Coordinates of C-alpha atoms and ligand atoms in Angstrom, one line a residue:
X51 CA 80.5 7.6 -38.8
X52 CA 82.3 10.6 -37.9
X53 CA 81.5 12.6 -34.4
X54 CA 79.2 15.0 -36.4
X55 CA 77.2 11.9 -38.1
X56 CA 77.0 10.8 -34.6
X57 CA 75.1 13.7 -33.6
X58 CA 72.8 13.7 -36.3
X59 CA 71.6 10.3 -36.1
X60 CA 71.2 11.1 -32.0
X61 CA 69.2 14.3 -32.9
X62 CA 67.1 12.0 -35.4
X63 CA 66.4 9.3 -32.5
X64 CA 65.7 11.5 -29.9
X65 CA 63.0 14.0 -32.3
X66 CA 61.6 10.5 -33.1
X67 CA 60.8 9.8 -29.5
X68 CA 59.8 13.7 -28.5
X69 CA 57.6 13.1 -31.4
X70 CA 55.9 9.9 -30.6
X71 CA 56.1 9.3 -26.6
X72 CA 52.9 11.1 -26.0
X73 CA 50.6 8.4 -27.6
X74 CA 52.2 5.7 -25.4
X75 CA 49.6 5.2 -23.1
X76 CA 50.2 2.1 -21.3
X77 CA 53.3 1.1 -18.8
X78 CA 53.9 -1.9 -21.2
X79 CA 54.4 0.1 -24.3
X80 CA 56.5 2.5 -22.2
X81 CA 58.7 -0.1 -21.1
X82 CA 59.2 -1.4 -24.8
X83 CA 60.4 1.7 -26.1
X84 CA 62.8 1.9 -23.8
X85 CA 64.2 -1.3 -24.6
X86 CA 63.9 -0.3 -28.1
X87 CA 65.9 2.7 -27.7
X88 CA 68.4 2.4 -24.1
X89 CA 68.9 -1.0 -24.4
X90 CA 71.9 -3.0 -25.6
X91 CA 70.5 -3.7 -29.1
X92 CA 68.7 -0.6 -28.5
X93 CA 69.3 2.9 -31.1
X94 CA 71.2 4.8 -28.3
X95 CA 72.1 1.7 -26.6
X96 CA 74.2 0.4 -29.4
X97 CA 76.0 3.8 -30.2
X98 CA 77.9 3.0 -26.9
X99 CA 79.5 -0.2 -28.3
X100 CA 80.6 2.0 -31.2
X101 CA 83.0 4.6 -28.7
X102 CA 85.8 2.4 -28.8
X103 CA 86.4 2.8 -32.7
X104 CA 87.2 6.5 -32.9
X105 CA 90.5 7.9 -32.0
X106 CA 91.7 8.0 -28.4
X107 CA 91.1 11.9 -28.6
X108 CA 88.1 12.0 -29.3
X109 CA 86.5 9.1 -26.9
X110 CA 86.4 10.9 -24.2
X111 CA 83.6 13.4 -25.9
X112 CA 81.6 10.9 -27.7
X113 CA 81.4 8.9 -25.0
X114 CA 79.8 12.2 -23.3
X115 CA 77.7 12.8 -26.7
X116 CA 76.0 9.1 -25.8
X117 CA 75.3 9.1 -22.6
X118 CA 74.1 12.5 -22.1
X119 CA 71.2 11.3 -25.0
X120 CA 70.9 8.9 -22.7
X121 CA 70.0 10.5 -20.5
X122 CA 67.6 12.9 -21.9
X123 CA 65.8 10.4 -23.3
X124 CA 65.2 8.4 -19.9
X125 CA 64.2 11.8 -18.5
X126 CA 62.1 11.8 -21.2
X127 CA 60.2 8.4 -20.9
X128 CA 60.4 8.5 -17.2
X129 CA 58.1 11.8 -17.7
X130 CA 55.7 9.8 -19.4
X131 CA 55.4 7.3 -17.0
X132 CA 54.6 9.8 -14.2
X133 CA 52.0 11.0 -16.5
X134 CA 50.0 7.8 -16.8
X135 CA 50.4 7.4 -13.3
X136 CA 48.3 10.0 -12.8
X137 CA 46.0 9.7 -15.5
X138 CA 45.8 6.2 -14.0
X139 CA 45.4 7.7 -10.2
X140 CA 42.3 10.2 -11.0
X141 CA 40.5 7.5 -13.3
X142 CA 40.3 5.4 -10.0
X143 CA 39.3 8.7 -8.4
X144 CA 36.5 9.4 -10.7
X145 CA 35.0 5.5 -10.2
X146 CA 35.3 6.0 -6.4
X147 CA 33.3 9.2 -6.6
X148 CA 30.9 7.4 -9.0
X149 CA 29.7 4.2 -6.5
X150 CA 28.3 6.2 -3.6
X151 CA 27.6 3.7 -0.7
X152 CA 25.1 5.5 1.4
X153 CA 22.6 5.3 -1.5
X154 CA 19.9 3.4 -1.0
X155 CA 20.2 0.2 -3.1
X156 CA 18.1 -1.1 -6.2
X157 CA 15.7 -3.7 -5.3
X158 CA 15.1 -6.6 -7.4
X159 CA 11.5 -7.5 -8.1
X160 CA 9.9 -10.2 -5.3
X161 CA 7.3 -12.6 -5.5
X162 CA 4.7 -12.6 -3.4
X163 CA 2.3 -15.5 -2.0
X164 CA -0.7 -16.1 -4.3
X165 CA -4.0 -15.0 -2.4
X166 CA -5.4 -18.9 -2.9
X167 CA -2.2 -19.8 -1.4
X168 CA -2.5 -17.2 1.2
X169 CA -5.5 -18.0 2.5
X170 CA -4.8 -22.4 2.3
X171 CA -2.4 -21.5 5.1
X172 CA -4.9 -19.1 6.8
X173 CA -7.4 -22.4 6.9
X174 CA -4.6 -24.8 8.0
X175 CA -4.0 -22.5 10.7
X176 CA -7.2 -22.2 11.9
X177 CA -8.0 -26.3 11.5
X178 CA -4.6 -27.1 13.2
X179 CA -6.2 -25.1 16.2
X180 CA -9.6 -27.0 16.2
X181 CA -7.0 -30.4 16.4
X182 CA -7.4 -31.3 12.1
X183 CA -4.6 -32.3 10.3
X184 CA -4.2 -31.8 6.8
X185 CA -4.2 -34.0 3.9
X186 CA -3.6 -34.3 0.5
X187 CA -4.4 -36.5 -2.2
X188 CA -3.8 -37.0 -5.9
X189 CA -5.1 -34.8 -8.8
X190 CA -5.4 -37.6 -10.9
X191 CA -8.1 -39.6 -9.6
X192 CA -9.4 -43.5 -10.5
X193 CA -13.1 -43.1 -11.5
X194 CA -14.0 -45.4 -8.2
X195 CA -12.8 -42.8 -5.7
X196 CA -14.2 -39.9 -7.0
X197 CA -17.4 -40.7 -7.4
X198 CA -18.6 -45.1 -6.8
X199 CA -16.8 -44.6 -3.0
X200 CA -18.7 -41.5 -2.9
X201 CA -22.2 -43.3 -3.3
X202 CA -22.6 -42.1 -6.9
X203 CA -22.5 -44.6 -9.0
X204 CA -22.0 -45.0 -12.7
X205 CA -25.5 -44.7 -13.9
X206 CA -26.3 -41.9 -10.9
X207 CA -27.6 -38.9 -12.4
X208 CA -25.1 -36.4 -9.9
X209 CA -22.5 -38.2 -12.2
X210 CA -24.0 -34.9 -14.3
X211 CA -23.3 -32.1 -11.3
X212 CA -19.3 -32.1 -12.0
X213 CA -18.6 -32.1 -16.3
X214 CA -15.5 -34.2 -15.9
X215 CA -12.1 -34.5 -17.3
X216 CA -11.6 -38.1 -18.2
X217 CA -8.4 -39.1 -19.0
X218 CA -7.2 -42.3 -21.5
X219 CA -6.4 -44.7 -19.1
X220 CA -10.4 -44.2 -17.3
X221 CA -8.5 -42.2 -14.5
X222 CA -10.5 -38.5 -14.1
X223 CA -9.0 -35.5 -13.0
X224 CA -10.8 -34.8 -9.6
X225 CA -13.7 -33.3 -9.9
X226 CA -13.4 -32.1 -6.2
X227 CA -11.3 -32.9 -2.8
X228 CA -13.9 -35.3 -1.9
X229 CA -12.5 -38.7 -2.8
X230 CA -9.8 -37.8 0.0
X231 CA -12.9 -38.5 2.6
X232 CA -12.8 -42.2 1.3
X233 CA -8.9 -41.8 1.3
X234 CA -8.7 -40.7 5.1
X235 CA -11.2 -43.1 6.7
X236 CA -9.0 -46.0 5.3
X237 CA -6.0 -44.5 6.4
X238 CA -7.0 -43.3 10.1
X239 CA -10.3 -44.3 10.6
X240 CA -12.5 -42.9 13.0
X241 CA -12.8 -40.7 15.1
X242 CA -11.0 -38.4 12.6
X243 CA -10.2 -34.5 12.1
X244 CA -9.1 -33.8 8.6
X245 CA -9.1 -31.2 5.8
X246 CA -7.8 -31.4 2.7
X247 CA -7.0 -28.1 1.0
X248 CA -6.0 -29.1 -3.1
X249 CA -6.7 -28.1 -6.8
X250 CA -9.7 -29.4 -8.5
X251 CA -10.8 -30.0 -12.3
X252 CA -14.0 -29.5 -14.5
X253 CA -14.9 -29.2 -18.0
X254 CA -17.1 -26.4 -18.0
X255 CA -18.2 -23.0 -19.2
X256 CA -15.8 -20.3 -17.8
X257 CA -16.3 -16.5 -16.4
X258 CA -16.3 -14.6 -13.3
X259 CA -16.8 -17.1 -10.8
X260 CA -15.8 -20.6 -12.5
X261 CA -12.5 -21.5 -13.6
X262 CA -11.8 -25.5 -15.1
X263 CA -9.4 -25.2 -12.2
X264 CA -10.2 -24.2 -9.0
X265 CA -9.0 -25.2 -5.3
X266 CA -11.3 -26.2 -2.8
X267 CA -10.3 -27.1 0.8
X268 CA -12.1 -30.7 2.2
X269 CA -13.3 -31.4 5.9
X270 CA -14.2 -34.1 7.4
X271 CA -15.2 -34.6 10.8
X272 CA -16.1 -38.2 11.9
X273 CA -16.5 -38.8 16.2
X274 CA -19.7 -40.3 18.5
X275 CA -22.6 -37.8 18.2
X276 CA -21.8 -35.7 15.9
X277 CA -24.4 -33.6 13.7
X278 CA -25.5 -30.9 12.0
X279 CA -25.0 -27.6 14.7
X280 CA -21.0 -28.5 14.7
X281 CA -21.1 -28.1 11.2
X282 CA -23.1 -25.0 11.1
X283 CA -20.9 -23.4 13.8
X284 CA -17.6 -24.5 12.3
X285 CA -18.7 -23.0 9.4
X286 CA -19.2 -19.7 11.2
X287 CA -16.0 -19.8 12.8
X288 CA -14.3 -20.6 9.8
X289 CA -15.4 -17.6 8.0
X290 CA -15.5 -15.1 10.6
X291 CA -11.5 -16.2 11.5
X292 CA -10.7 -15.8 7.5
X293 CA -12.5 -12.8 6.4
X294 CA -11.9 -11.6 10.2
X295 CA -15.1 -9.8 10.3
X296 CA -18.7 -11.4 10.4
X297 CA -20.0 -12.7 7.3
X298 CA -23.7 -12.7 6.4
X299 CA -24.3 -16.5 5.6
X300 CA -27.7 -18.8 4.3
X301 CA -27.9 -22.1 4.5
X302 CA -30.1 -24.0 2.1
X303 CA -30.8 -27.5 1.2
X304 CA -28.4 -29.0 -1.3
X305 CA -27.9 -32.5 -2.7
X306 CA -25.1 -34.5 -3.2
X307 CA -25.6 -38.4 -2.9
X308 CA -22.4 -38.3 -0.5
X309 CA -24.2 -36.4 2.6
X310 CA -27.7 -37.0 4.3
X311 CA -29.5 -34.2 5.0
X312 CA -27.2 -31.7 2.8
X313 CA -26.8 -28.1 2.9
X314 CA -25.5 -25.4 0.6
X315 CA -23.7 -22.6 2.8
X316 CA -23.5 -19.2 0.8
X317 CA -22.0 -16.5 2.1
X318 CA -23.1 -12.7 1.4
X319 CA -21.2 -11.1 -1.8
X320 CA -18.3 -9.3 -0.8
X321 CA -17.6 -7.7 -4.0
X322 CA -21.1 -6.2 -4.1
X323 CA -22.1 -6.1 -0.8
X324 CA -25.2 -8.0 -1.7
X325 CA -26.1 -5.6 -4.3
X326 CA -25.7 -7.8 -7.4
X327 CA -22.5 -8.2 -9.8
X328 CA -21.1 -10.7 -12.3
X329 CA -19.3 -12.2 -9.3
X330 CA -22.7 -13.8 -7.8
X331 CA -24.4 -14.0 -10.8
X332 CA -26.6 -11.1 -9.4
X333 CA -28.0 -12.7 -6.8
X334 CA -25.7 -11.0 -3.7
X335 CA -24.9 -14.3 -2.7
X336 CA -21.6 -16.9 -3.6
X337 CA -22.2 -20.5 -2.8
X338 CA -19.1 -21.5 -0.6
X339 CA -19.7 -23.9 1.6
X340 CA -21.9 -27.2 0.6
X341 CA -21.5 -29.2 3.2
X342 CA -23.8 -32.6 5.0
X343 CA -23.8 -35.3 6.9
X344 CA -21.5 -37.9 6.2
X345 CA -23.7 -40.8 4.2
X346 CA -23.9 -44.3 5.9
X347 CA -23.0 -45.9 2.1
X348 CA -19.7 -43.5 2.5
X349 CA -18.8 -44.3 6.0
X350 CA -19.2 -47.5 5.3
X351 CA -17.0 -47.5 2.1
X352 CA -14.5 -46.3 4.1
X353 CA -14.6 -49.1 6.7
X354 CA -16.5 -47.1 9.5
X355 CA -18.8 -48.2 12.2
X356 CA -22.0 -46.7 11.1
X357 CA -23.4 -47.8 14.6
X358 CA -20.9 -45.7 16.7
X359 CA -19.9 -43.0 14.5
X360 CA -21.3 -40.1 13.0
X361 CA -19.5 -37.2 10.8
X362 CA -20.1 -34.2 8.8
X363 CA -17.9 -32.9 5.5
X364 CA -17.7 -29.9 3.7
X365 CA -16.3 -29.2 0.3
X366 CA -15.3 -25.5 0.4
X367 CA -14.6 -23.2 -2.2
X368 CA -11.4 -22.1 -1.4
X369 CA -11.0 -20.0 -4.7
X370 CA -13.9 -17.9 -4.2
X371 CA -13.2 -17.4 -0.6
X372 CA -9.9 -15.8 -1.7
X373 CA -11.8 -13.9 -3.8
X374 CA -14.1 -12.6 -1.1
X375 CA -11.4 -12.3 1.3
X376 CA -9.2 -10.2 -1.3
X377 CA -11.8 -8.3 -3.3
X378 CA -11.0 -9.8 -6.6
X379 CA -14.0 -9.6 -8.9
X380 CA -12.9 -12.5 -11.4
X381 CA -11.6 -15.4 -11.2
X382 CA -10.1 -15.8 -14.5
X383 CA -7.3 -13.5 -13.0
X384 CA -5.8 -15.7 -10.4
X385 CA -4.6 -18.7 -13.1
X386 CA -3.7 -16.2 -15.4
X387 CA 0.1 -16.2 -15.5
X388 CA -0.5 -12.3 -14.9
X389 CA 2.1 -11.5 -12.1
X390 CA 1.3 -7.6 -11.7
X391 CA -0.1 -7.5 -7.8
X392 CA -3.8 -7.8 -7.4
X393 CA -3.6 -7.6 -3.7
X394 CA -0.6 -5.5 -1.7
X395 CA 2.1 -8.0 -0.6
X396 CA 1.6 -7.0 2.9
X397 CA -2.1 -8.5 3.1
X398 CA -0.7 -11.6 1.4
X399 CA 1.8 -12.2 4.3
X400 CA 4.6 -9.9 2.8
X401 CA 7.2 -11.3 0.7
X402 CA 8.2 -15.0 -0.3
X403 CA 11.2 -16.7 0.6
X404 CA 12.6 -18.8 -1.9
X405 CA 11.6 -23.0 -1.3
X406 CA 8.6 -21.4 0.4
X407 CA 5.7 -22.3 -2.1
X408 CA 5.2 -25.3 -3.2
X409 CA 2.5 -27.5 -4.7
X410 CA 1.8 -29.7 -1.7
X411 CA 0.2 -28.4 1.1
X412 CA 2.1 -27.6 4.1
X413 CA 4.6 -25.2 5.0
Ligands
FA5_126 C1 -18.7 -30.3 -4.4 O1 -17.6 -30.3 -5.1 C2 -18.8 -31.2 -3.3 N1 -17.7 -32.2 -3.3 C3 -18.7 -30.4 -2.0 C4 -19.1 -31.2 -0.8 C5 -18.2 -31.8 0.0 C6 -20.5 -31.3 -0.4 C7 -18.5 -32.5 1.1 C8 -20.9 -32.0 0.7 C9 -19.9 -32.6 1.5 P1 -19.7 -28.2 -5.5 O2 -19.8 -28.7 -6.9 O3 -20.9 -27.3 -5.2 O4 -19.6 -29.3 -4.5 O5 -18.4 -27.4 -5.3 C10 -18.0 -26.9 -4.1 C11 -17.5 -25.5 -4.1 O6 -16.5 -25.4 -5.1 C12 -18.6 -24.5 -4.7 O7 -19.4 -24.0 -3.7 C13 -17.7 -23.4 -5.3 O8 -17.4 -22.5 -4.2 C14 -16.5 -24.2 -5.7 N2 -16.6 -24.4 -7.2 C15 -17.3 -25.3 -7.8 N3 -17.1 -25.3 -9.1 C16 -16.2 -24.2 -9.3 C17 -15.6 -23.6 -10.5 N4 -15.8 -24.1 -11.7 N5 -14.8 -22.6 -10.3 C18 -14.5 -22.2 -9.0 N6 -15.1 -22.7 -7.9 C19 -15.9 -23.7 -8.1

């Protein structure tokens, strides 16, 4: 091509690039046009191979033709490159502004401990103080311990008090924590200070103040010349220290082939206030605490000297305490599933710690 066809085709190549350079937006693309255009087997690039065919006279000023397109064009693409620099430089900028550090971060939902839960370790406490230590036992029971090793044999009519869950195999579900009595005396026997706090099971009629499954917390106290005033004033301390003011109590009579005498400890409706609600069936009263004297037949079930040794037990209703305790007026809410708060965090001990709850019964 002649030097004016040379300077047509570089007016072509460089319009090209004036036209297109300002949709390159990334470094990358930048540096492949310029290989595409400067480099050896680049459009400009190769023109300079080509300097050596025209006559001497005229090498001197086509060489100048090519390398001063050249050099436009680098000007050019080394503009555009200082342009996504700074488009680059105030993106990173505007995300800096964006994250503002001093603003109070986003919490993530916590758990908190459940109020039954809350008020097992309240009891522990307490009991740990008064030298018990605490138990647990199975939830699935064989039919002896929950009820033969607690003198109420297979034809006993009190089989009747507790509608039970029999499984297959002739194991129950445990109709209370009481077969842990039998379970403690032939572990430690006596003298012995234990309570078992764990969940119990019964096939019956649900609605404010009976669930099919429902905690209760266990004691047992077996020692020389025990009787019915310790139990009456551990019961008294016990629900002064949880409810941390002093509760209204009654104690009645109450059977269970398991204790001689027994007593039913109810404790004055703290839903109400005595008045009468669904909670106490009306009657300004929740039974809480049935407690007795430890029957011979069960002391001696459990391999205890019925000459030397003595003991009361208690079956509390560690649901409904919670209930009390917490205000909550049914108890079909606390097995529920339903994890919006019923109580504030802060009364339940404040937040959990992962690992902190478990099924079993210590911390
Ligand atoms: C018993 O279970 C006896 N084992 C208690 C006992 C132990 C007596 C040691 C003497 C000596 P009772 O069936 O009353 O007793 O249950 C004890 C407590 O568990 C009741 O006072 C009540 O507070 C609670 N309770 C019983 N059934 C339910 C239920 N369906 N839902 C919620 N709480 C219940």
């Amino acid at each position: 091509m002649d030097v004016g066809q040379l300077k047509e085709r570089i007016a072509e190549i460089e319009a090209g690039i004036a036209a297109n350079v300002c949709d390159i937006d990334t470094a990358d693309a930048l540096r492949g046009l310029e290989t595409a255009v400067l480099g050896k087997q680049g459009t400009l690039g190769s023109l300079v191979k080509t300097i050596k065919d025209y006559p001497p006279d005229q090498r001197g000023h086509v060489g100048k033709v090519v390398n001063d397109a050249k050099g436009r064009v680098k000007a050019v693409i080394e503009q555009r490159h200082r342009e996504l620099e700074a488009a680059d430089a105030s993106a990173d900028a505007a995300d800096a502004e964006a994250f503002d550090p001093t603003l109070p971060g986003i919490r993530e939902p916590m758990g908190s401990v459940h109020p039954v839960t809350a008020v097992q370790w309240e009891i522990e406490r307490i009991f740990e103080r008064l030298g018990f230590t605490v138990e647990a036992g199975p939830e699935m029971e064989t039919e002896y311990n929950n009820f033969e090793a607690l003198n109420i044999p297979a034809t006993h009519p009190a089989r009747d008090m507790q509608d039970t869950f029999w499984l297959k195999s002739g194991m129950v579900l445990r109709t209370h924590t009481s077969p842990v009595q039998h379970r403690a005396m032939l572990k430690f026997g006596a003298p012995l200070r234990v309570i078992v706090p764990g969940r119990c099971f019964r096939y019956e009629t649900i609605d404010a103040s009976h669930d099919n499954t429902f905690h209760q917390v266990e004691g047992l106290m077996i020692d020389r010349g025990i009787s019915i005033p310790n139990l009456i004033a551990m019961a008294k301390t016990l629900l002064y220290e949880v409810m941390q003011h002093e509760v209204e109590i009654r104690v009645r009579p109450g059977y269970f082939p398991f204790v001689e005498p027994g007593i039913e400890i109810d404790m004055n409706c703290q839903i109400c206030g005595g008045a009468g609600c669904p909670t106490c069936k009306q009657s300004g009263w929740l039974e809480i605490l049935p407690a007795g004297m430890v029957h011979p037949n069960v002391l001696e079930a459990g391999k205890i000297d019925t000459e030397e040794f003595t003991g009361f037990a208690f079956g509390l209703g560690l649901t409904r305490l919670a209930m009390m305790k917490y205000g909550i007026g049914d108890i079909r809410v606390l097995n529920s599933g339903d994890l919006r708060p019923i109580v504030s965090p802060d009364r339940l001990g404040g937040p959990v710690i992962a690992g902190q709850v478990g099924s079993g019964t210590k911390r």
